[in-house]
mmCIF file of C-alpha atoms and ligand atoms in Angstrom:
data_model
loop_
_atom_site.group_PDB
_atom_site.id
_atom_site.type_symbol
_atom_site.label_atom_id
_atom_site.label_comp_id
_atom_site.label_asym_id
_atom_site.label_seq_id
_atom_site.Cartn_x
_atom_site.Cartn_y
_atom_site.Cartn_z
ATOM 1 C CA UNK A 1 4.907 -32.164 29.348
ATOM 2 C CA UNK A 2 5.860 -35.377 28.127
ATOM 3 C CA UNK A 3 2.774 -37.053 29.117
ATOM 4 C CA UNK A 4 -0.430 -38.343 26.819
ATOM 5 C CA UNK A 5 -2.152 -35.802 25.267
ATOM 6 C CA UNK A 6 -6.394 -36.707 25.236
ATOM 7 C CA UNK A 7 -8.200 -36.132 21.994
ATOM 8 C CA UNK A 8 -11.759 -34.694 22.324
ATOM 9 C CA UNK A 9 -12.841 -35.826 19.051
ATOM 10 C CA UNK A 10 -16.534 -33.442 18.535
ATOM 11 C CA UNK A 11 -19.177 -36.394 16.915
ATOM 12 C CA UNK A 12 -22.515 -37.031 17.874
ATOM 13 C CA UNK A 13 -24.131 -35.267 20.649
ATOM 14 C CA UNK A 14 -21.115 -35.228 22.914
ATOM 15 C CA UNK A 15 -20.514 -31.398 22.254
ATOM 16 C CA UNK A 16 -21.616 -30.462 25.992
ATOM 17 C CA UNK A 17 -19.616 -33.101 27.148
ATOM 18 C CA UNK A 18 -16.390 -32.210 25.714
ATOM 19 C CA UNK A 19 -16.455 -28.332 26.551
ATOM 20 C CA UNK A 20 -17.087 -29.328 30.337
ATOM 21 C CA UNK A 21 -14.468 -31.200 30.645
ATOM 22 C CA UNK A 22 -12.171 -29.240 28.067
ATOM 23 C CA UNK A 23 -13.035 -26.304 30.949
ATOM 24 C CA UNK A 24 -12.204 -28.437 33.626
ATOM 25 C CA UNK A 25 -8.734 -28.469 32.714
ATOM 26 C CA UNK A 26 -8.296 -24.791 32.197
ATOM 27 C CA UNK A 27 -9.901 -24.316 35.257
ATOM 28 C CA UNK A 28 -7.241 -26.757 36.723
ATOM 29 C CA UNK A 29 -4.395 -24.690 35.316
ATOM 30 C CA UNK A 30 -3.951 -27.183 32.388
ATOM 31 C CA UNK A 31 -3.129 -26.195 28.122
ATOM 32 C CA UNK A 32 -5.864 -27.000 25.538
ATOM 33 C CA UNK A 33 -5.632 -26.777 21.788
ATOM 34 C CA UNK A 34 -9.120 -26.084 20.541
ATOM 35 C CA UNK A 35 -10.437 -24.523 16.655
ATOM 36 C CA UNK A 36 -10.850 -20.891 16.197
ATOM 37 C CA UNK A 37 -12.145 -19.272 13.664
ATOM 38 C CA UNK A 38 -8.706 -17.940 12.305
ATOM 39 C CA UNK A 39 -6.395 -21.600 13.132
ATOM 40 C CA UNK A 40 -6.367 -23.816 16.274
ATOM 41 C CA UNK A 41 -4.997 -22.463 19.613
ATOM 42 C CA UNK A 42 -3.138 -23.504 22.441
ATOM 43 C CA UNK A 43 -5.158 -22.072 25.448
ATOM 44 C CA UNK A 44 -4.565 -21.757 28.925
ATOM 45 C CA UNK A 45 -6.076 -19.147 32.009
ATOM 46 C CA UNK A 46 -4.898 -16.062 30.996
ATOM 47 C CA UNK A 47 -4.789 -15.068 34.633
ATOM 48 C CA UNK A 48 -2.786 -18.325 35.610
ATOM 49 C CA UNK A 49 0.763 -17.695 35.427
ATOM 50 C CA UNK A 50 1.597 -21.098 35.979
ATOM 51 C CA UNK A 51 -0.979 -22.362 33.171
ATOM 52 C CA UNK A 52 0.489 -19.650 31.254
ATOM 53 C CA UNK A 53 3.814 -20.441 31.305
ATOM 54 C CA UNK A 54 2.752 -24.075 30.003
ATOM 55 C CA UNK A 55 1.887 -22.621 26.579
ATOM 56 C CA UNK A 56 5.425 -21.004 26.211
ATOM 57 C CA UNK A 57 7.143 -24.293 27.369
ATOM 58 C CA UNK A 58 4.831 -26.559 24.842
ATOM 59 C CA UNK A 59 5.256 -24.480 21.892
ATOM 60 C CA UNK A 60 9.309 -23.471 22.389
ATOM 61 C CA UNK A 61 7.825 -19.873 22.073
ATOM 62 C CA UNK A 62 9.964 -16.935 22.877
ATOM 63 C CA UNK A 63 10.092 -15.351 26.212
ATOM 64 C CA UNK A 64 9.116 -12.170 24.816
ATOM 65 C CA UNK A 65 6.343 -12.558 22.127
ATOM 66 C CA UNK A 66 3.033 -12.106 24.149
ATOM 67 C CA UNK A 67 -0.091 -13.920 23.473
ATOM 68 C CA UNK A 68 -3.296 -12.749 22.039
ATOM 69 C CA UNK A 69 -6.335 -13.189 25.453
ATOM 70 C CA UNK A 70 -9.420 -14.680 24.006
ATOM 71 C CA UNK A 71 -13.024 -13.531 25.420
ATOM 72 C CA UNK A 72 -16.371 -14.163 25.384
ATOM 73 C CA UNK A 73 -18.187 -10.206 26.515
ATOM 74 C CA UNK A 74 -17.570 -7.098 26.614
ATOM 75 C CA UNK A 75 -16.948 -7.355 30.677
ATOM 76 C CA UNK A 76 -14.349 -9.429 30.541
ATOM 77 C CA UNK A 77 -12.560 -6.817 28.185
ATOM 78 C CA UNK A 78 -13.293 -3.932 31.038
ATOM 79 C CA UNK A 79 -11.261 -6.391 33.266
ATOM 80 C CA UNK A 80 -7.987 -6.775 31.328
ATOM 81 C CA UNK A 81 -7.709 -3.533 29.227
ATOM 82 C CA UNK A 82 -8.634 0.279 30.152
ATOM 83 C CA UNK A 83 -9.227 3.454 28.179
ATOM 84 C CA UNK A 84 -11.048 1.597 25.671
ATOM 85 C CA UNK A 85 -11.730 4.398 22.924
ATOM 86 C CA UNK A 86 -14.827 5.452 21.074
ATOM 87 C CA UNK A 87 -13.368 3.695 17.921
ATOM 88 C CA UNK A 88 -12.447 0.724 19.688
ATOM 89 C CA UNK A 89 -16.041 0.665 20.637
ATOM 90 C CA UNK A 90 -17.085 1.105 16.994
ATOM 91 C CA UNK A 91 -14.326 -2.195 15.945
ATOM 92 C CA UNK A 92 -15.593 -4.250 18.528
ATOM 93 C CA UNK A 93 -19.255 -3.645 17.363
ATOM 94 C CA UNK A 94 -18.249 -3.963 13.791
ATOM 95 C CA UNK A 95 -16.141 -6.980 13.490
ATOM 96 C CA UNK A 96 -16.555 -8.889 17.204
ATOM 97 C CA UNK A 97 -16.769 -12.072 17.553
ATOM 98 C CA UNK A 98 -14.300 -12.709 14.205
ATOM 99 C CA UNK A 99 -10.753 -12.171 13.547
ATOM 100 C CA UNK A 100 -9.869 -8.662 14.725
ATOM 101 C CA UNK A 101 -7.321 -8.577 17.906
ATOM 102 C CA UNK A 102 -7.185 -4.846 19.797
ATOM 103 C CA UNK A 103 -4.448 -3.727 21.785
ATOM 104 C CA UNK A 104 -5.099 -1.877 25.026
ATOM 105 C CA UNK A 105 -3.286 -0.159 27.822
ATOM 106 C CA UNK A 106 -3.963 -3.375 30.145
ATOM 107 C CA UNK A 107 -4.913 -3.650 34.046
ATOM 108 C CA UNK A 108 -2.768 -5.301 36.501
ATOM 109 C CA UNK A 109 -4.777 -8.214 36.937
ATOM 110 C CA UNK A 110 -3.524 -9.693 33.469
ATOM 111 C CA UNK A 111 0.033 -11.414 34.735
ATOM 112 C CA UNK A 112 3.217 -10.215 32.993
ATOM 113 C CA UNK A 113 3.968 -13.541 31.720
ATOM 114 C CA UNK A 114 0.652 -13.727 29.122
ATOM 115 C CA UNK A 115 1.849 -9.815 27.609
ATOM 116 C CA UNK A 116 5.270 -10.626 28.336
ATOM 117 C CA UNK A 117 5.462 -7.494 30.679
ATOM 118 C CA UNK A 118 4.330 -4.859 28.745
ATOM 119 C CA UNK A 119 2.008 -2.195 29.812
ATOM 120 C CA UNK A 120 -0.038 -3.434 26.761
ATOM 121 C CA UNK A 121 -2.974 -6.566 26.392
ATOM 122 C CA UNK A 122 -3.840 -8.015 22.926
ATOM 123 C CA UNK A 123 -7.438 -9.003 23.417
ATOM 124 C CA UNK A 124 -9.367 -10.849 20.540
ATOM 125 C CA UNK A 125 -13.304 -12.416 20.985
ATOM 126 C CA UNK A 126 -13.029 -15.737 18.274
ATOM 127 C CA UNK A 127 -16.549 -16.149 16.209
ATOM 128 C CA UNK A 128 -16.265 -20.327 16.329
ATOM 129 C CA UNK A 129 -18.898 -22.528 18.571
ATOM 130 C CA UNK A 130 -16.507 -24.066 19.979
ATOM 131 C CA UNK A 131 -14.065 -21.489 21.161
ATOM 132 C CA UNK A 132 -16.730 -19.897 22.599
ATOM 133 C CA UNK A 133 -18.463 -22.111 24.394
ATOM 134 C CA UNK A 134 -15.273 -23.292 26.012
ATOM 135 C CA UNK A 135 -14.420 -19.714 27.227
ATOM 136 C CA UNK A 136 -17.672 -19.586 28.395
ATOM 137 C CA UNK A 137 -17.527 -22.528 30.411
ATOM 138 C CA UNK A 138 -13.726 -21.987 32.062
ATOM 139 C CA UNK A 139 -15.142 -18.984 33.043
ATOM 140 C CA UNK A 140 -12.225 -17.076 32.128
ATOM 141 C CA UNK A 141 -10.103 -14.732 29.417
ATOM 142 C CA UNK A 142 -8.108 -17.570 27.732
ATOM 143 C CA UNK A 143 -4.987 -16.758 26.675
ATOM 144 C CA UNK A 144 -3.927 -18.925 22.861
ATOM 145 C CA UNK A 145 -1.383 -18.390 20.707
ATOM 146 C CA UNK A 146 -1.663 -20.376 17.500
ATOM 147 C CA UNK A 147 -0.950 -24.361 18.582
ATOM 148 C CA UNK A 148 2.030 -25.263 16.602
ATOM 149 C CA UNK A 149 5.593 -25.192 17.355
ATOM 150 C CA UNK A 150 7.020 -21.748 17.195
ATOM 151 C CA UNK A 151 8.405 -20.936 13.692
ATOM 152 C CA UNK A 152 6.382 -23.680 12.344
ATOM 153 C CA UNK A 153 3.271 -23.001 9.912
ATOM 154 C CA UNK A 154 0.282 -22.481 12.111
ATOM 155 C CA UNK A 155 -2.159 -25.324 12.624
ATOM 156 C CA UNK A 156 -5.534 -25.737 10.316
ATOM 157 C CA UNK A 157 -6.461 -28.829 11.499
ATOM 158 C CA UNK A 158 -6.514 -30.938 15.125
ATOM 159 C CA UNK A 159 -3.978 -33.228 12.784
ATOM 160 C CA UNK A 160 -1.571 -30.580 12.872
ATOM 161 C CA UNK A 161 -1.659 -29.760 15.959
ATOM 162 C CA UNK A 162 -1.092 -33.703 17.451
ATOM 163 C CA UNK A 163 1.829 -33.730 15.019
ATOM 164 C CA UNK A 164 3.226 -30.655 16.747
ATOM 165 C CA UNK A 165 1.735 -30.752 20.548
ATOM 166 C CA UNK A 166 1.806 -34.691 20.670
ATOM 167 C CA UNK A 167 2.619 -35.178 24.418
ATOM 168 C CA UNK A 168 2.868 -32.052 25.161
ATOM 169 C CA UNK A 169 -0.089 -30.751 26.054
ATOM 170 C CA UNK A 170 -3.232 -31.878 27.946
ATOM 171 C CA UNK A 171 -6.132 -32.110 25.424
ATOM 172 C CA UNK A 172 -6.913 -30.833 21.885
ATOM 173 C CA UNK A 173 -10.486 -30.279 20.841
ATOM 174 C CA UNK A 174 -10.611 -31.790 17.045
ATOM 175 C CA UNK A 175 -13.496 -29.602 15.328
ATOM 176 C CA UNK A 176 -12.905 -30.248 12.434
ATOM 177 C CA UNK A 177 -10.830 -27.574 9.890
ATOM 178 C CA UNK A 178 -10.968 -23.579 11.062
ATOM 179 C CA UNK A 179 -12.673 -21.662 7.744
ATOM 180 C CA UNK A 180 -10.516 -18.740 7.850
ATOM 181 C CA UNK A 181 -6.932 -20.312 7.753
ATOM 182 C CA UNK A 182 -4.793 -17.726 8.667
ATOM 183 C CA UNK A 183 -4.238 -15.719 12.084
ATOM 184 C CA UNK A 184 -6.183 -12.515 13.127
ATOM 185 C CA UNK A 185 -5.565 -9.084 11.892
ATOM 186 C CA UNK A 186 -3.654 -7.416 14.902
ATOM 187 C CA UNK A 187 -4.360 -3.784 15.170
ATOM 188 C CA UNK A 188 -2.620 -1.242 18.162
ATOM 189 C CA UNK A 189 -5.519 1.064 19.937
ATOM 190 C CA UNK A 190 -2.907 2.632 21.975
ATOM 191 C CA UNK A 191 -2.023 5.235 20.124
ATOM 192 C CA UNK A 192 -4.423 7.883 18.337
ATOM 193 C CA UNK A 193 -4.246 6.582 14.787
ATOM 194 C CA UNK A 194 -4.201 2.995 15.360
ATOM 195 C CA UNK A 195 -1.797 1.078 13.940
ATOM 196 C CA UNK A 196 -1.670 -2.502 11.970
ATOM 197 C CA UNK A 197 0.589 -4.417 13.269
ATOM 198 C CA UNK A 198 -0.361 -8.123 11.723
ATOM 199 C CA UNK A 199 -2.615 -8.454 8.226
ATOM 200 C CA UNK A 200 -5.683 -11.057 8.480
ATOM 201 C CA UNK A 201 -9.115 -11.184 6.878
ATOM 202 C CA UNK A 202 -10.750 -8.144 8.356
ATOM 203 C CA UNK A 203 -8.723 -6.156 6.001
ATOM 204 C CA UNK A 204 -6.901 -2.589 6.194
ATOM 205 C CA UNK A 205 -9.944 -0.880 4.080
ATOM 206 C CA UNK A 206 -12.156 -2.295 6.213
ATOM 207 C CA UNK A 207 -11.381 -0.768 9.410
ATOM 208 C CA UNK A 208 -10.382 2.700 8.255
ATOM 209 C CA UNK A 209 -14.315 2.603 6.310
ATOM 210 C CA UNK A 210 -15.259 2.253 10.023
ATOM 211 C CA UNK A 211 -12.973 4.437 12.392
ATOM 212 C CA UNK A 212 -10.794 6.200 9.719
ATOM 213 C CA UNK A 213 -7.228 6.884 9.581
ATOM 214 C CA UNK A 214 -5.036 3.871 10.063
ATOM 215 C CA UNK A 215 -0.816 3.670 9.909
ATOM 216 C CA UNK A 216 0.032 0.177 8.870
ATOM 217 C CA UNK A 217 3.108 -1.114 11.168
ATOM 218 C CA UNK A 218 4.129 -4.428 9.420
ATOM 219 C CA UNK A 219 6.524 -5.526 6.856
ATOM 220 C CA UNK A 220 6.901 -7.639 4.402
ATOM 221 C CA UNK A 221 9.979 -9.453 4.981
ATOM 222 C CA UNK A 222 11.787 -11.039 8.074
ATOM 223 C CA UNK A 223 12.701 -8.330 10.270
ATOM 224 C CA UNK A 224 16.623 -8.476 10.623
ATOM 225 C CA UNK A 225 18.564 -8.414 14.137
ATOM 226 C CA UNK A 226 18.496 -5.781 16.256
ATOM 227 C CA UNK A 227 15.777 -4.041 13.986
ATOM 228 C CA UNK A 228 12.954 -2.868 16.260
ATOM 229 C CA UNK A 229 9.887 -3.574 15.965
ATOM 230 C CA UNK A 230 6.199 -2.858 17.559
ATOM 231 C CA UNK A 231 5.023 -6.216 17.554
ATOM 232 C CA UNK A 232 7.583 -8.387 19.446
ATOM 233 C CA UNK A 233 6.684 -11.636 17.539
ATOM 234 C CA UNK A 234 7.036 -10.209 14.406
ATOM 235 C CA UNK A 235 10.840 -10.704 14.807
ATOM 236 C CA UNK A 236 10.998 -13.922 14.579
ATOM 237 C CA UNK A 237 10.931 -16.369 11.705
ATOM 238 C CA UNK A 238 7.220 -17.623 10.520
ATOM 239 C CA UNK A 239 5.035 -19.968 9.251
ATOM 240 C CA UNK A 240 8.310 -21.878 7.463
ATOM 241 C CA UNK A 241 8.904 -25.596 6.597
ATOM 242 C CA UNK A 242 11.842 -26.967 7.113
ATOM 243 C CA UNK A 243 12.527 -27.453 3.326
ATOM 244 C CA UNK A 244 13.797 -24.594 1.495
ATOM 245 C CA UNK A 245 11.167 -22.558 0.030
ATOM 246 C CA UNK A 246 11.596 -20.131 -2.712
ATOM 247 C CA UNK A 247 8.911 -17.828 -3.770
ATOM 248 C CA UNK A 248 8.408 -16.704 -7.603
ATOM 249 C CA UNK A 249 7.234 -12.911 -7.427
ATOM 250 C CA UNK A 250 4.722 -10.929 -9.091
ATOM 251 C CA UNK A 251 1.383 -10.668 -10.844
ATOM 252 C CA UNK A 252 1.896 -11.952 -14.713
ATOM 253 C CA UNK A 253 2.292 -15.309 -16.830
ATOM 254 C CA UNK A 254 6.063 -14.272 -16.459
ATOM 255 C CA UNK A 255 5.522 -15.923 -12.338
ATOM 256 C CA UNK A 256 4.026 -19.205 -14.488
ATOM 257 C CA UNK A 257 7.251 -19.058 -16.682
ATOM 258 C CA UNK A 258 9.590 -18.414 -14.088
ATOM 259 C CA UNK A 259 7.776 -21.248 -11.730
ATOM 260 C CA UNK A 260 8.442 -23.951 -14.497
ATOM 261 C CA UNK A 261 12.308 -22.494 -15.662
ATOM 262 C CA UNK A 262 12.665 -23.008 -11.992
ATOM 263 C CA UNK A 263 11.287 -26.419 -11.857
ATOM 264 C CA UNK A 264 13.405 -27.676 -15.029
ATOM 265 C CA UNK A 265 16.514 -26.532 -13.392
ATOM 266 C CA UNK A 266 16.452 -28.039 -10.520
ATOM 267 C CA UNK A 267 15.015 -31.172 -11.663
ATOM 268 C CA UNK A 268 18.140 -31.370 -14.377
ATOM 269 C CA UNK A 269 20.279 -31.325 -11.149
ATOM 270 C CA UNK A 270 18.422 -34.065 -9.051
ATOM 271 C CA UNK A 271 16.565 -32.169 -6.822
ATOM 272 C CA UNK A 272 13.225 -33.522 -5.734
ATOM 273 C CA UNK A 273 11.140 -30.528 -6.315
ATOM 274 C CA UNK A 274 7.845 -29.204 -4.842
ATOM 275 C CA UNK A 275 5.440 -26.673 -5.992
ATOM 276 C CA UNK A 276 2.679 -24.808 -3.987
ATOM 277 C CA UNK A 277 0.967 -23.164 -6.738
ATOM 278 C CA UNK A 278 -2.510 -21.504 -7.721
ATOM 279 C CA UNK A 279 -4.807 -23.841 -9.827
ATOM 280 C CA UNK A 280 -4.284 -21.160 -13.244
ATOM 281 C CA UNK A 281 -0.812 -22.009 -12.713
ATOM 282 C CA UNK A 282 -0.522 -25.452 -11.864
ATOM 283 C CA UNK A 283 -1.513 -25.998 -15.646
ATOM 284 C CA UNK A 284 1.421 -24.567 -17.087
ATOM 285 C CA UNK A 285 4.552 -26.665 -14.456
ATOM 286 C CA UNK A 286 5.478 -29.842 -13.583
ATOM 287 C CA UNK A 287 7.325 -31.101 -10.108
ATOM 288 C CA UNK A 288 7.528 -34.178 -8.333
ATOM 289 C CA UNK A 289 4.705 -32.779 -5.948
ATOM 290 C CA UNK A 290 2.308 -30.470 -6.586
ATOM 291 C CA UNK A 291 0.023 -28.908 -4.191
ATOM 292 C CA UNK A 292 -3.041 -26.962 -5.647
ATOM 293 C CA UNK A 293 -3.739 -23.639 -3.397
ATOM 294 C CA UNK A 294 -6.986 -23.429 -5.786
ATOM 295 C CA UNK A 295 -7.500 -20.452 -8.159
ATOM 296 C CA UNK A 296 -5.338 -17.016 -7.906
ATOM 297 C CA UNK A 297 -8.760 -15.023 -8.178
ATOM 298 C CA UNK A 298 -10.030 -16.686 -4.802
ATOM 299 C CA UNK A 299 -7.734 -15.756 -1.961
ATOM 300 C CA UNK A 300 -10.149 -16.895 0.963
ATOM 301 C CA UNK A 301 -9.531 -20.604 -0.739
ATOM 302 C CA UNK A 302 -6.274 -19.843 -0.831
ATOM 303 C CA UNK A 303 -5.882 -18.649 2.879
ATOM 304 C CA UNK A 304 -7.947 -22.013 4.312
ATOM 305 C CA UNK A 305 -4.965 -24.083 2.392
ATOM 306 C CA UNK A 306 -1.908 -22.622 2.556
ATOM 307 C CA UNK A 307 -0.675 -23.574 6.183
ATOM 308 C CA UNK A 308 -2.111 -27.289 5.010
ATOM 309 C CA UNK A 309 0.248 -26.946 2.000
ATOM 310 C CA UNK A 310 3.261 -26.043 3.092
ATOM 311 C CA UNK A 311 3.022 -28.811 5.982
ATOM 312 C CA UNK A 312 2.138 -31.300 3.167
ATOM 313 C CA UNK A 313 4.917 -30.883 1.224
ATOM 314 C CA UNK A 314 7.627 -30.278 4.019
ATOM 315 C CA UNK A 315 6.481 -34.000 4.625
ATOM 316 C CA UNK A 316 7.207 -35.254 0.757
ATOM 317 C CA UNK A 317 11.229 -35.004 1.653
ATOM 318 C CA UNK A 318 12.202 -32.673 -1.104
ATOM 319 C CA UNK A 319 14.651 -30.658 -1.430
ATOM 320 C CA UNK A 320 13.340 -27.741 -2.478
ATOM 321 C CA UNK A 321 9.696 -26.116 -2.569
ATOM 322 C CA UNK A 322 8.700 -23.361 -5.460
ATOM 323 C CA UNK A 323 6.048 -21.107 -4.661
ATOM 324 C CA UNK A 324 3.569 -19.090 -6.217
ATOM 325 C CA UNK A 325 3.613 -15.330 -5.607
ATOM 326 C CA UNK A 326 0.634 -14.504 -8.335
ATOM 327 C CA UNK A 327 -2.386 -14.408 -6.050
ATOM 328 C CA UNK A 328 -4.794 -11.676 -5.985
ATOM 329 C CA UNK A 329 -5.003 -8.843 -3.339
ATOM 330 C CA UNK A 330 -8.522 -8.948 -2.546
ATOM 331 C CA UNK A 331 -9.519 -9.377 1.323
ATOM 332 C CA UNK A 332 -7.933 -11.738 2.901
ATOM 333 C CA UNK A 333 -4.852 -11.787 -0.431
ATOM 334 C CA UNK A 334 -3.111 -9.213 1.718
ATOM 335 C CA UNK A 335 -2.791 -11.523 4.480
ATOM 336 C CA UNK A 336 -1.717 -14.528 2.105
ATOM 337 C CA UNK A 337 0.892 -12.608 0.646
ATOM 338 C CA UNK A 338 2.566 -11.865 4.272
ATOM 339 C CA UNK A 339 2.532 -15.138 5.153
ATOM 340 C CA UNK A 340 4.358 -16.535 2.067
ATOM 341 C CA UNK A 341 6.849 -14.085 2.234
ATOM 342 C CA UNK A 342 8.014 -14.898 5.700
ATOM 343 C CA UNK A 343 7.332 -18.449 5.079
ATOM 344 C CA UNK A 344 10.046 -17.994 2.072
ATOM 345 C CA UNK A 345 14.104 -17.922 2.722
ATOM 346 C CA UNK A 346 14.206 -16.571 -0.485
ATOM 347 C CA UNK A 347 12.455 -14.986 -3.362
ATOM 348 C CA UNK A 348 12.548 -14.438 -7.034
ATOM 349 C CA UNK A 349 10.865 -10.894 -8.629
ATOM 350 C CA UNK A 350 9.231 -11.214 -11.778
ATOM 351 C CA UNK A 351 8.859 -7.482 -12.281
ATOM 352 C CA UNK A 352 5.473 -6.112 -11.719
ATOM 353 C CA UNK A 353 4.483 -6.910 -8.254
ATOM 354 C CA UNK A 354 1.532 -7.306 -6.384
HETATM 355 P P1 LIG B 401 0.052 -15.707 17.672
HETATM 356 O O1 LIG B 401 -1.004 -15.793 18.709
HETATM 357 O O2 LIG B 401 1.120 -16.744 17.781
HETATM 358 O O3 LIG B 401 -0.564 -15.690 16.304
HETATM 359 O O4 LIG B 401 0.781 -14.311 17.881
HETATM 360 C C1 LIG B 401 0.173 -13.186 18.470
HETATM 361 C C2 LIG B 401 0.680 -11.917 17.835
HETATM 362 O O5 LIG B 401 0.156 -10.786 18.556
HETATM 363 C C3 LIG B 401 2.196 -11.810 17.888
HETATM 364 O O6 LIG B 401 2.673 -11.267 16.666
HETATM 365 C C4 LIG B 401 2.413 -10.851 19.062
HETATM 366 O O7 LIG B 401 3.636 -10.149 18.968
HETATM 367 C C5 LIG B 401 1.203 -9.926 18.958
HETATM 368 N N1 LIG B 401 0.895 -9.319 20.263
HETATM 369 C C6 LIG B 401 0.336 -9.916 21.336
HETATM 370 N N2 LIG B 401 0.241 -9.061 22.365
HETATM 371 C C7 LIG B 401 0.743 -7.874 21.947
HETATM 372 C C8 LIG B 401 0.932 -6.591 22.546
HETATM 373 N N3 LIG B 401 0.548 -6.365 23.802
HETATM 374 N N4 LIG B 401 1.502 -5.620 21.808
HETATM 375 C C9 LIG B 401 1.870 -5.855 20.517
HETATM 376 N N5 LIG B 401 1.721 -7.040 19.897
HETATM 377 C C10 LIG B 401 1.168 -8.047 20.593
HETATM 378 MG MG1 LIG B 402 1.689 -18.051 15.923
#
């Protein structure tokens, strides 16, 4: 901590290079930020409790949110998790390496520190070059939560990351942006219907087409205190700027109307107003920033910007960001959605919603 933090910029034809001595220091017991597919983690051995423990220092993380284990085969899943089910078998097969984490009943050699002693490992095998290759190279499961400060919007770019990790953490591996832009769908083998615990891009339809039944464990909003919950990170608050963000509601020109009545109001009072808004709508409002997610019908666009976005405009010192609830629900639109709602303190409904 508090030291300088190296940047492994990837150019050229020092690839090679970088990986060996990006595996050196997880080797040594040392943190790494590298791109996944999904955003950029923080890694560290997941088998090093010492390393471990880094990552929770670095990112102010709970002591009781536990961290996804990245792999690179199939063996190195028989040596963290056990009673690994047919279906599980059929996911893996399916929708490995991409962004799909399992839950298993986990073995003893995974420390209690990465799964924050539960009898439970969340094990995830990322579908980017570089993640891999690293893995590959350490030589063992790394265990990355998404490389941002805890609470903060999840980081899309190496940028993002130095402006959260700066000096706190060993290296980051800049690979240029991650294509998916939002974190992995989370999904609980333990029990016999599985359950989905976090939405991402492999979608809810997609996984019960290939093992069947599925309960969905997540909600929308920001789970209050003392509510339980499956999924001990999704307890705390997400994704948010530090700017007050309020999110318009629904699927209809009434969200356009709404987004610019807004926008009026609080101008006629001084505010310094921001808008995070689709492309359809951005034709219809005016702000003193505007950020273009790109178009409503295109929600993989939309999930590669919207961490991007909100960090933009919690830079542009307003005081108050307006966003756009009138996205589509295709794919990876389920996943959007969840992350603007617990990115927003508060929302507006428009009537019919989405
Ligand atoms: P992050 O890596 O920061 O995107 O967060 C990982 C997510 O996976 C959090 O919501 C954790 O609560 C969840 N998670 C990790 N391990 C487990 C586990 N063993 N059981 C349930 N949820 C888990
Ligand atoms: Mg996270």
């Amino acid at each position: 901590m508090d030291s300088t933090t190296r940047i492994f910029q990837i150019e050229g034809g020092n690839f090679d290079e970088i990986i060996s001595e990006a595996a050196r220091i997880i080797k040594q017991g040392g943190t790494v930020a590298f791109p996944t597919e999904t955003v950029y983690g923080l890694g560290a051995d997941a088998l090093n409790s010492e390393a471990v423990r880094k990552i929770f220092q670095a990112k102010g993380r709970p002591q009781d949110n536990p961290l996804i284990v990245h792999i690179t085969d199939t063996e190195q899943l028989d040596m963290l998790a056990r009673d690994v089910s047919d279906s599980a078998h059929k996911l893996m097969d399916a929708f490995w390496p991409g962004p799909l984490t399992l839950i298993f009943r986990r073995r003893d050699i995974v420390p209690d520190v990465t799964t924050c002693g539960l009898d439970t490992v969340a094990v995830r095998m990322p579908d980017d070059p570089v993640a891999m290759a690293l893995i590959e190279q350490a030589g063992t499961p790394i265990a990355a939560p998404s490389a941002n400060i805890s609470g903060r919007p999840s980081p899309t770019t190496a940028e993002h990351v130095r402006a959260d990790l700066s000096g706190r953490i060993d290296a980051v591996i800049d690979g240029g942006p991650v294509r998916v832009g939002v974190e992995s769908t989370v999904l609980d083998m333990t029990p016999d219907i599985p359950v989905l615990l976090r939405p991402g891009e492999v979608s809810v339809e997609q996984i019960r087409e290939c093992v069947g039944e599925v309960r969905i464990g997540y909600t929308e909003h920001r789970a209050g205190a003392g509510e339980i919950v499956r999924s001990p990170g999704l307890k705390y608050t997400h994704y948010s700027p530090q700017t007050r963000l309020v999110l318009v509601k629904g699927n209809s020109q009434a969200v356009v109307d709404r987004i610019d009545e807004l926008a009026r109001e609080y101008r006629a009072k001084n505010f310094r107003v921001g808008l995070l808004v689709t492309d359809e709508t951005a034709e219809h409002v005016s702000a003193d920033e505007v950020f273009l997610l790109g178009s409503r019908y295109n929600a993989s666009a939309i999930a590669s910007n919207l961490f991007a976005g909100l960090r933009y405009l919690d830079q542009k010192d307003l005081d108050i960001i307006i966003a756009d609830g009138w996205i589509e629900q295709d794919g990876v639109g389920v996943a959007v959605k969840n992350r603007l709602n617990k990115a927003a303190g508060e929302s507006v409904e428009t009537g019919k919603t989405g």
